[in-house]
CSV table of C-alpha atoms and ligand atoms in Angstrom, one decimal:
chain,number,residue,atom,x,y,z
A,1,MET,CA,11.6,-30.6,10.1
A,2,ILE,CA,11.7,-27.5,8.7
A,3,ASN,CA,12.9,-25.1,11.1
A,4,VAL,CA,12.1,-21.6,10.8
A,5,ALA,CA,13.2,-18.1,11.8
A,6,LEU,CA,11.5,-15.3,13.0
A,7,LEU,CA,13.2,-12.0,13.0
A,8,GLY,CA,11.0,-8.9,14.9
A,9,HIS,CA,8.4,-9.7,17.6
A,10,GLY,CA,6.3,-6.9,17.2
A,11,VAL,CA,2.4,-6.7,15.8
A,12,VAL,CA,2.9,-8.7,13.0
A,13,GLY,CA,6.0,-11.1,14.5
A,14,SER,CA,3.7,-12.4,17.2
A,15,GLY,CA,1.3,-12.7,15.3
A,16,VAL,CA,3.5,-15.5,13.1
A,17,ALA,CA,4.8,-16.8,15.8
A,18,GLU,CA,1.0,-17.0,17.7
A,19,ILE,CA,0.0,-19.0,15.0
A,20,MET,CA,3.1,-20.9,14.0
A,21,THR,CA,3.0,-22.7,17.6
A,22,LYS,CA,-1.0,-23.0,18.1
A,23,SER,CA,-0.9,-24.7,14.8
A,24,LYS,CA,2.6,-26.2,14.5
A,25,GLU,CA,0.0,-29.6,13.6
A,26,SER,CA,-2.5,-28.8,10.9
A,27,LEU,CA,0.4,-26.6,8.9
A,28,SER,CA,3.2,-29.2,8.9
A,29,GLN,CA,0.3,-31.6,7.7
A,30,LYS,CA,-0.7,-29.8,4.9
A,31,ILE,CA,3.0,-29.4,3.7
A,32,LYS,CA,3.2,-33.0,4.7
A,33,GLN,CA,6.4,-32.5,6.5
A,34,ASP,CA,7.4,-31.1,9.9
A,35,ILE,CA,7.7,-27.9,10.4
A,36,GLU,CA,8.3,-25.9,13.5
A,37,LEU,CA,9.6,-22.4,14.8
A,38,LYS,CA,13.0,-23.0,16.3
A,39,TYR,CA,14.8,-18.7,16.9
A,40,ILE,CA,12.8,-15.7,17.9
A,41,LEU,CA,15.3,-12.6,18.0
A,42,ASP,CA,13.7,-9.4,19.1
A,43,LEU,CA,15.9,-7.2,22.0
A,44,ARG,CA,13.0,-6.9,23.8
A,45,SER,CA,12.3,-10.2,27.0
A,46,PHE,CA,9.0,-12.0,26.6
A,47,ASP,CA,8.3,-13.8,30.2
A,48,ASN,CA,4.9,-16.1,30.6
A,49,LEU,CA,4.8,-17.2,26.0
A,50,PRO,CA,3.9,-20.9,25.3
A,51,TYR,CA,7.1,-20.0,23.3
A,52,SER,CA,9.1,-17.8,25.1
A,53,ASN,CA,11.8,-19.9,25.4
A,54,LYS,CA,12.4,-19.3,21.9
A,55,PHE,CA,13.9,-16.0,21.9
A,56,ILE,CA,17.5,-14.9,21.4
A,57,LYS,CA,19.3,-11.5,20.6
A,58,ASP,CA,21.7,-12.7,18.3
A,59,PHE,CA,21.3,-12.8,15.4
A,60,ASN,CA,24.4,-14.9,14.0
A,61,ILE,CA,23.0,-17.6,15.9
A,62,ILE,CA,20.2,-17.7,13.2
A,63,LEU,CA,23.1,-16.9,10.5
A,64,ASN,CA,25.0,-19.7,12.0
A,65,ASP,CA,22.4,-22.7,12.0
A,66,ASP,CA,22.3,-25.1,9.1
A,67,SER,CA,19.4,-26.6,10.1
A,68,VAL,CA,17.3,-23.0,9.7
A,69,LYS,CA,15.8,-23.0,6.1
A,70,ILE,CA,13.2,-20.3,5.7
A,71,VAL,CA,14.0,-16.8,7.9
A,72,VAL,CA,11.0,-14.4,8.8
A,73,GLU,CA,11.4,-10.1,8.3
A,74,VAL,CA,9.2,-8.8,10.0
A,75,ILE,CA,10.8,-6.1,11.9
A,76,GLY,CA,10.6,-3.3,9.6
A,77,GLY,CA,12.1,-0.2,7.8
A,78,LEU,CA,15.7,-0.7,5.8
A,79,HIS,CA,17.8,-1.4,9.0
A,80,PRO,CA,18.9,-3.9,10.2
A,81,SER,CA,16.4,-5.8,8.0
A,82,PHE,CA,18.3,-4.8,5.0
A,83,ASP,CA,21.2,-6.4,6.0
A,84,PHE,CA,20.2,-9.8,7.5
A,85,VAL,CA,17.6,-10.6,5.2
A,86,LYS,CA,20.6,-9.9,2.1
A,87,ALA,CA,22.9,-12.3,4.9
A,88,CYS,CA,20.5,-14.6,5.0
A,89,LEU,CA,19.7,-15.1,1.6
A,90,GLU,CA,23.6,-15.0,1.0
A,91,LYS,CA,23.0,-18.0,3.2
A,92,GLY,CA,20.9,-19.7,0.8
A,93,LYS,CA,17.8,-19.5,3.5
A,94,SER,CA,14.9,-18.4,2.3
A,95,VAL,CA,13.3,-15.5,3.1
A,96,VAL,CA,9.4,-14.7,4.0
A,97,THR,CA,9.3,-11.0,4.6
A,98,SER,CA,6.4,-8.2,5.3
A,99,ASN,CA,8.1,-4.9,5.0
A,100,LYS,CA,6.9,-3.1,1.8
A,101,GLU,CA,9.7,-0.6,2.6
A,102,LEU,CA,12.8,-3.0,2.1
A,103,VAL,CA,10.6,-5.0,-1.0
A,104,ALA,CA,9.6,-0.9,-2.5
A,105,GLU,CA,13.7,0.2,-2.4
A,106,LYS,CA,15.4,-3.0,-2.1
A,107,GLY,CA,13.8,-5.6,-4.2
A,108,TYR,CA,15.1,-6.2,-6.6
A,109,GLU,CA,18.0,-6.3,-5.7
A,110,LEU,CA,17.8,-9.2,-3.0
A,111,ILE,CA,15.4,-11.0,-5.5
A,112,LYS,CA,18.9,-11.0,-7.3
A,113,ILE,CA,20.7,-12.3,-4.2
A,114,ALA,CA,18.5,-15.1,-4.0
A,115,ASN,CA,18.0,-15.8,-7.2
A,116,GLU,CA,22.1,-16.2,-6.8
A,117,ASN,CA,21.9,-18.1,-4.1
A,118,ASN,CA,19.5,-20.4,-5.1
A,119,ALA,CA,16.2,-19.2,-1.9
A,120,ASN,CA,12.9,-17.5,-2.6
A,121,PHE,CA,12.6,-14.2,-1.4
A,122,LEU,CA,9.2,-13.8,-1.1
A,123,PHE,CA,6.5,-11.3,0.9
A,124,GLU,CA,2.9,-11.5,0.2
A,125,ALA,CA,1.9,-10.2,2.8
A,126,SER,CA,3.9,-6.8,2.0
A,127,VAL,CA,0.8,-5.9,0.0
A,128,GLY,CA,-2.3,-5.5,0.9
A,129,GLY,CA,-2.7,-7.6,4.5
A,130,ALA,CA,-4.4,-10.9,4.5
A,131,ILE,CA,-5.3,-10.3,0.8
A,132,PRO,CA,-4.2,-12.1,-1.7
A,133,ILE,CA,-2.4,-10.3,-4.5
A,134,ILE,CA,1.7,-10.7,-5.1
A,135,ARG,CA,0.4,-14.5,-6.1
A,136,PRO,CA,-2.5,-13.6,-8.8
A,137,LEU,CA,-0.4,-11.2,-10.0
A,138,THR,CA,2.3,-13.5,-11.3
A,139,GLN,CA,0.3,-16.3,-11.6
A,140,CYS,CA,-2.9,-16.1,-11.9
A,141,LEU,CA,-3.0,-13.5,-14.5
A,142,LEU,CA,0.1,-13.7,-16.0
A,143,ALA,CA,-1.4,-14.3,-19.7
A,144,ASN,CA,-3.0,-10.7,-19.1
A,145,GLU,CA,-0.7,-7.8,-20.3
A,146,ILE,CA,-2.2,-5.2,-17.3
A,147,GLU,CA,-3.2,-2.0,-18.2
A,148,GLU,CA,-3.7,-0.6,-14.6
A,149,VAL,CA,-3.4,-1.4,-11.2
A,150,TYR,CA,-5.1,0.8,-8.5
A,151,GLY,CA,-6.3,0.2,-4.6
A,152,ILE,CA,-7.1,1.3,-1.3
A,153,LEU,CA,-3.4,0.1,0.0
A,154,ASN,CA,-3.5,1.8,3.9
A,155,GLY,CA,-5.7,0.7,6.4
A,156,THR,CA,-4.7,3.0,8.4
A,157,THR,CA,-5.5,5.6,6.4
A,158,ASN,CA,-9.1,4.2,5.0
A,159,TYR,CA,-9.8,3.6,8.8
A,160,ILE,CA,-9.6,7.7,9.8
A,161,LEU,CA,-11.1,9.1,6.6
A,162,ASN,CA,-14.6,6.1,6.8
A,163,LYS,CA,-14.5,7.4,10.7
A,164,MET,CA,-14.1,11.1,9.7
A,165,ILE,CA,-17.0,10.1,7.0
A,166,VAL,CA,-19.6,8.0,9.3
A,167,ASP,CA,-19.1,8.7,13.0
A,168,LYS,CA,-17.1,12.9,12.4
A,169,MET,CA,-14.6,12.0,14.5
A,170,ASP,CA,-11.8,14.2,14.2
A,171,PHE,CA,-8.8,13.1,12.4
A,172,ASP,CA,-6.2,12.2,16.0
A,173,SER,CA,-8.7,10.7,17.2
A,174,ALA,CA,-9.2,8.7,14.4
A,175,LEU,CA,-5.1,8.0,14.0
A,176,LYS,CA,-5.4,7.0,17.9
A,177,LEU,CA,-8.1,4.6,17.4
A,178,ALA,CA,-6.2,3.2,14.5
A,179,GLN,CA,-2.5,2.6,16.1
A,180,GLU,CA,-4.3,1.3,18.9
A,181,ASN,CA,-5.9,-1.6,16.7
A,182,GLY,CA,-2.4,-1.7,15.7
A,183,TYR,CA,-3.0,-0.5,11.9
A,184,ALA,CA,-0.8,2.2,11.9
A,185,GLU,CA,3.1,1.9,11.3
A,186,ARG,CA,5.8,2.7,14.0
A,187,ASN,CA,5.5,5.9,12.8
A,188,PRO,CA,2.7,6.8,11.4
A,189,ALA,CA,3.1,9.7,8.9
A,190,SER,CA,4.4,7.3,6.6
A,191,ASP,CA,0.2,5.8,6.4
A,192,ILE,CA,-1.0,9.4,7.0
A,193,GLU,CA,1.6,11.3,4.7
A,194,GLY,CA,1.0,8.3,1.2
A,195,THR,CA,4.4,7.3,1.7
A,196,ASP,CA,3.1,3.8,2.9
A,197,ALA,CA,0.5,2.6,0.1
A,198,CYS,CA,3.2,4.2,-2.1
A,199,ARG,CA,5.9,1.8,-1.2
A,200,LYS,CA,2.8,-1.0,-1.7
A,201,ILE,CA,2.6,0.3,-6.0
A,202,CYS,CA,6.1,0.3,-6.3
A,203,ILE,CA,6.4,-3.2,-5.3
A,204,LEU,CA,2.8,-3.8,-7.7
A,205,ALA,CA,3.5,-1.2,-10.2
A,206,SER,CA,7.2,-3.2,-10.6
A,207,LEU,CA,5.4,-6.9,-10.7
A,208,ALA,CA,2.7,-5.2,-13.1
A,209,PHE,CA,4.5,-3.4,-16.2
A,210,GLY,CA,8.5,-5.5,-14.8
A,211,LYS,CA,10.5,-2.4,-14.5
A,212,HIS,CA,11.5,-1.5,-10.7
A,213,VAL,CA,9.7,1.3,-9.9
A,214,TYR,CA,11.1,3.0,-7.1
A,215,PRO,CA,9.0,5.2,-4.5
A,216,ALA,CA,10.6,8.7,-5.5
A,217,GLN,CA,9.6,8.3,-8.7
A,218,VAL,CA,6.6,8.2,-7.7
A,219,LYS,CA,4.4,11.7,-6.7
A,220,THR,CA,2.6,11.2,-3.4
A,221,LYS,CA,0.4,12.9,-1.4
A,222,GLY,CA,-1.6,12.0,2.1
A,223,ILE,CA,-4.7,13.0,3.5
A,224,THR,CA,-3.2,15.1,6.3
A,225,ASP,CA,-4.7,18.0,4.7
A,226,ILE,CA,-8.2,16.2,4.3
A,227,THR,CA,-11.3,18.1,6.7
A,228,LEU,CA,-14.9,17.3,7.2
A,229,ASP,CA,-15.5,19.7,4.9
A,230,ASP,CA,-14.2,18.3,1.8
A,231,ILE,CA,-16.0,14.9,2.8
A,232,ALA,CA,-19.4,17.1,3.5
A,233,TYR,CA,-18.9,18.5,-0.6
A,234,ALA,CA,-17.6,15.3,-1.2
A,235,ASP,CA,-20.2,13.6,-0.6
A,236,LYS,CA,-23.4,16.6,-1.7
A,237,PHE,CA,-21.1,15.2,-5.2
A,238,ASN,CA,-22.3,11.7,-4.7
A,239,SER,CA,-18.2,11.0,-3.9
A,240,VAL,CA,-16.2,9.9,-0.6
A,241,ILE,CA,-12.8,10.4,-0.6
A,242,LYS,CA,-10.6,7.4,0.0
A,243,LEU,CA,-6.4,7.2,-0.5
A,244,ILE,CA,-5.9,6.1,-4.1
A,245,ALA,CA,-2.7,4.9,-4.8
A,246,ARG,CA,-1.9,4.2,-9.6
A,247,ALA,CA,-0.4,3.2,-11.4
A,248,LYS,CA,-1.2,3.1,-15.4
A,249,ARG,CA,0.6,2.1,-18.2
A,250,GLU,CA,1.4,4.4,-20.7
A,251,PRO,CA,2.2,4.4,-24.7
A,252,GLY,CA,5.8,3.9,-24.7
A,253,GLY,CA,6.6,1.6,-22.4
A,254,LYS,CA,6.8,4.2,-20.1
A,255,ILE,CA,4.2,4.4,-17.0
A,256,SER,CA,2.1,6.7,-14.7
A,257,ALA,CA,2.2,6.0,-11.0
A,258,GLU,CA,0.9,8.2,-7.8
A,259,VAL,CA,-0.7,8.4,-4.8
A,260,SER,CA,-3.4,11.0,-3.6
A,261,PRO,CA,-6.8,10.8,-2.2
A,262,ALA,CA,-9.5,11.1,-4.6
A,263,LEU,CA,-12.9,11.1,-4.5
A,264,ILE,CA,-14.4,8.6,-5.8
A,265,ASP,CA,-18.8,7.8,-6.5
A,266,LYS,CA,-20.7,5.6,-4.5
A,267,SER,CA,-21.7,3.8,-7.1
A,268,ALA,CA,-18.5,2.4,-7.6
A,269,ILE,CA,-17.8,-0.5,-5.6
A,270,ILE,CA,-14.6,0.5,-4.1
A,271,SER,CA,-16.4,3.1,-2.4
A,272,ASN,CA,-17.7,1.0,-0.3
A,273,VAL,CA,-14.4,-0.2,0.8
A,274,ASP,CA,-14.2,0.7,4.7
A,275,GLY,CA,-12.5,0.8,7.9
A,276,VAL,CA,-9.4,-1.2,7.6
A,277,PHE,CA,-10.3,-2.9,4.6
A,278,ASN,CA,-8.4,-2.6,1.4
A,279,ALA,CA,-9.3,-3.2,-2.2
A,280,VAL,CA,-6.8,-3.9,-5.5
A,281,VAL,CA,-8.1,-3.6,-8.8
A,282,VAL,CA,-6.3,-4.8,-11.6
A,283,LYS,CA,-7.1,-4.3,-14.9
A,284,GLY,CA,-5.3,-7.0,-17.3
A,285,ASP,CA,-6.4,-6.8,-21.4
A,286,SER,CA,-8.0,-10.5,-21.1
A,287,CYS,CA,-9.0,-9.9,-18.0
A,288,ASP,CA,-11.0,-7.2,-17.5
A,289,ASP,CA,-11.1,-5.7,-15.0
A,290,ILE,CA,-10.8,-7.9,-10.3
A,291,MET,CA,-11.1,-6.4,-7.4
A,292,PHE,CA,-9.4,-8.1,-4.7
A,293,TYR,CA,-10.2,-7.3,-1.0
A,294,GLY,CA,-9.6,-7.9,2.2
A,295,ARG,CA,-8.3,-6.6,5.7
A,296,GLY,CA,-5.3,-4.7,4.7
A,297,ALA,CA,-3.9,-4.5,8.1
A,298,GLY,CA,-3.5,-6.0,11.3
A,299,LYS,CA,-1.8,-8.8,13.5
A,300,MET,CA,-3.5,-12.2,12.5
A,301,PRO,CA,-5.1,-10.5,9.7
A,302,THR,CA,-0.8,-10.4,8.1
A,303,ALA,CA,0.8,-13.2,10.0
A,304,SER,CA,-2.0,-14.9,7.7
A,305,ALA,CA,-0.5,-14.0,4.4
A,306,VAL,CA,3.5,-14.1,5.5
A,307,VAL,CA,2.6,-18.3,7.5
A,308,ALA,CA,1.7,-18.7,3.9
A,309,ASP,CA,4.7,-17.5,1.9
A,310,VAL,CA,6.5,-19.9,4.8
A,311,LEU,CA,4.2,-22.7,3.9
A,312,ASP,CA,5.0,-22.0,0.8
A,313,CYS,CA,9.0,-22.1,0.7
A,314,ALA,CA,8.5,-25.5,2.3
A,315,LYS,CA,6.9,-26.6,0.0
A,316,HIS,CA,9.3,-25.4,-2.5
A,317,LEU,CA,13.2,-25.1,-0.8
A,318,ASP,CA,14.2,-26.7,-3.9
A,319,ALA,CA,12.6,-25.2,-6.9
A,320,ARG,CA,13.0,-21.3,-7.2
A,321,LYS,CA,9.4,-19.2,-7.2
A,322,TYR,CA,9.0,-16.4,-10.5
A,323,LEU,CA,9.0,-13.2,-8.6
A,324,SER,CA,11.4,-10.4,-10.5
A,325,TRP,CA,11.4,-7.8,-12.4
A,326,ASP,CA,14.1,-5.9,-14.4
A,327,ASP,CA,16.5,-3.0,-12.9
A,328,ALA,CA,14.4,0.6,-12.4
A,329,GLU,CA,14.9,3.2,-15.3
A,330,ASP,CA,15.8,6.6,-15.7
A,331,ASN,CA,12.7,8.5,-17.1
A,332,TYR,CA,10.1,5.5,-16.9
A,333,ILE,CA,7.2,6.9,-15.1
A,334,ILE,CA,5.7,10.2,-16.3
A,335,GLU,CA,2.7,12.1,-15.5
A,336,THR,CA,-0.8,10.4,-17.3
A,337,THR,CA,-1.7,11.5,-21.0
A,338,LYS,CA,-5.0,10.4,-19.9
A,339,PRO,CA,-7.7,12.4,-19.6
A,340,VAL,CA,-8.7,13.7,-15.7
A,341,ARG,CA,-11.2,15.7,-13.7
A,342,PHE,CA,-10.5,17.8,-10.5
A,343,TYR,CA,-13.0,18.3,-7.0
A,344,VAL,CA,-11.9,21.7,-6.4
A,345,LEU,CA,-12.6,23.9,-3.5
A,346,ALA,CA,-11.6,28.0,-3.9
A,347,LYS,CA,-12.2,30.7,-1.2
A,348,ALA,CA,-12.2,34.5,-1.4
A,349,LYS,CA,-12.7,37.0,0.4
A,350,ASP,CA,-14.1,39.0,-2.7
A,351,TYR,CA,-16.8,36.5,-3.4
A,352,GLU,CA,-17.7,38.1,-6.3
A,353,ALA,CA,-14.4,38.8,-8.2
A,354,LEU,CA,-14.1,35.0,-6.8
A,355,LYS,CA,-17.8,34.1,-8.8
A,356,GLN,CA,-17.1,35.8,-12.0
A,357,SER,CA,-13.8,34.3,-13.1
A,358,PHE,CA,-15.7,31.1,-12.0
A,359,GLU,CA,-18.6,31.4,-14.2
A,360,SER,CA,-16.0,32.3,-17.4
A,361,GLU,CA,-13.2,30.0,-16.4
A,362,PHE,CA,-15.9,27.1,-16.6
A,363,LYS,CA,-18.9,27.9,-18.2
A,364,GLY,CA,-22.0,25.4,-18.2
A,365,ILE,CA,-20.5,23.2,-15.2
A,366,SER,CA,-23.1,21.0,-13.6
A,367,SER,CA,-21.7,19.9,-10.1
A,368,CYS,CA,-20.8,23.3,-8.0
A,369,VAL,CA,-21.8,24.8,-4.6
A,370,TYR,CA,-22.0,28.4,-4.2
A,371,ASN,CA,-21.2,28.3,-0.1
A,372,THR,CA,-22.0,32.3,0.2
A,373,ASP,CA,-22.0,31.8,4.5
A,374,LYS,CA,-18.3,31.2,3.6
A,375,ASN,CA,-17.1,32.9,0.3
A,376,GLU,CA,-15.8,29.6,-1.3
A,377,ILE,CA,-17.5,27.3,-4.3
A,378,ALA,CA,-16.9,24.0,-4.3
A,379,PHE,CA,-16.9,22.4,-8.1
A,380,ILE,CA,-16.0,19.2,-10.4
A,381,THR,CA,-14.0,20.1,-13.8
A,382,ASP,CA,-15.0,18.3,-16.9
A,383,PHE,CA,-12.5,15.9,-18.2
A,384,GLY,CA,-9.4,17.7,-19.5
A,385,LYS,CA,-5.2,17.6,-19.9
A,386,ALA,CA,-4.0,17.9,-16.2
A,387,ASP,CA,-2.2,20.5,-17.0
A,388,GLU,CA,-5.1,22.7,-19.2
A,389,LEU,CA,-7.1,22.7,-16.4
A,390,ASN,CA,-4.3,24.1,-13.9
A,391,SER,CA,-4.0,26.8,-16.3
A,392,LYS,CA,-7.7,27.5,-16.0
A,393,LEU,CA,-7.7,27.1,-12.1
A,394,SER,CA,-5.0,29.1,-11.9
A,395,ARG,CA,-6.8,32.4,-13.7
A,396,LEU,CA,-9.4,31.9,-10.5
A,397,LYS,CA,-9.3,34.9,-8.4
A,398,CYS,CA,-9.1,33.0,-5.1
A,399,ASP,CA,-6.9,33.3,-1.6
A,400,SER,CA,-7.0,29.8,-1.5
A,401,LEU,CA,-7.9,27.2,-3.9
A,402,LYS,CA,-7.3,22.6,-3.0
A,403,THR,CA,-7.7,20.4,-5.8
A,404,ILE,CA,-8.9,16.8,-5.2
A,405,TYR,CA,-8.4,14.2,-7.9
A,406,LYS,CA,-11.9,13.0,-8.8
A,407,MET,CA,-11.2,9.7,-10.2
A,408,ILE,CA,-14.1,7.7,-10.6
B,1,HSE,N1,0.5,0.5,8.1
B,1,HSE,C1,-0.2,0.1,7.8
B,1,HSE,C2,-1.8,0.6,7.3
B,1,HSE,C3,-0.3,-1.4,7.4
B,1,HSE,O1,-2.2,1.2,7.6
B,1,HSE,O2,-2.0,-0.5,6.3
B,1,HSE,C4,-0.1,-2.7,6.6
B,1,HSE,O3,0.8,-2.6,5.7
């Protein structure tokens, strides 16, 4: 019998408890051993559930029960999760988590502790909800030098942008709906300000390029200043706006990494990834582009990935999974050296001055919309070096200027 303990009975935790209760027999058959959810740690009380008898409030009961071989951490955040996970690994218990903040901030340290104590630390659910991406990156695509990883890694913001694009819904109403569906973080600022996507690209970049990437190293911008006007202009340029997290191999063993909204041409497959769905594109030197797609948030999709990790741990109690990377390095993350393009929205009370400066700086540009009613010009720059484009933009005679990365 393999006993499992669950830390946290929130959105994901309750999904894990439901699967492990309802499918106990079939899960046991799949791994050819009995597997049982023995404890659920939560400070709240949950009566009238088929597994209400499993709730405890004292973490030490789990830590000191040697029959518990696998611990699932779905509390979220760093405290007390980090201390709990560290203590379990130090006791030789394998840990499964969906906690992207924990992996992005403490992954290097926790994997090291897991290895030293002959335990596994698995986190498939930390990126892309139900989408298998950690294993493909570390197993199926291992023969490749990864050149780039990018994608839509936050379900809440993709859901909000989609509601704004399709239903012309305002930002706040769309966020409220995402919260009601259980997609958003406890503090939705981490979704809409890009922090959640940042943590996820840090995990993917650490795995893909071999050194820990910390969230503080990654330039991050969310979707809070995206307006229905930007969405309408993007549409005129045959594009949609998505929150994209990306990491790319750069010369000299460096990488670039960034999270920001981006205009995506409607012909690109990723432009059709809507609602709570996520997509991750991995570009390898041999495999070329591969896209992974599925539900990126929500109770059951995320629980599906967590329980699969539990089963993998159960099958490999005496074998180590080879998820690891080296420690972080200063100056490892640089600005991309590749040419970029921007969508730009420039406004000025003195529209004629704006128009003249635009036409002299961006002569011959084809993708532009002159909006004399609103005293603004929206355009897509040609490809150029980011600093050169920025200095041209600084010479525009305007009162306000918004730039968004034009990715594909
Ligand atoms: N808040 C996250 C999202 C949950 O919306 O993607 C899944 O990590």
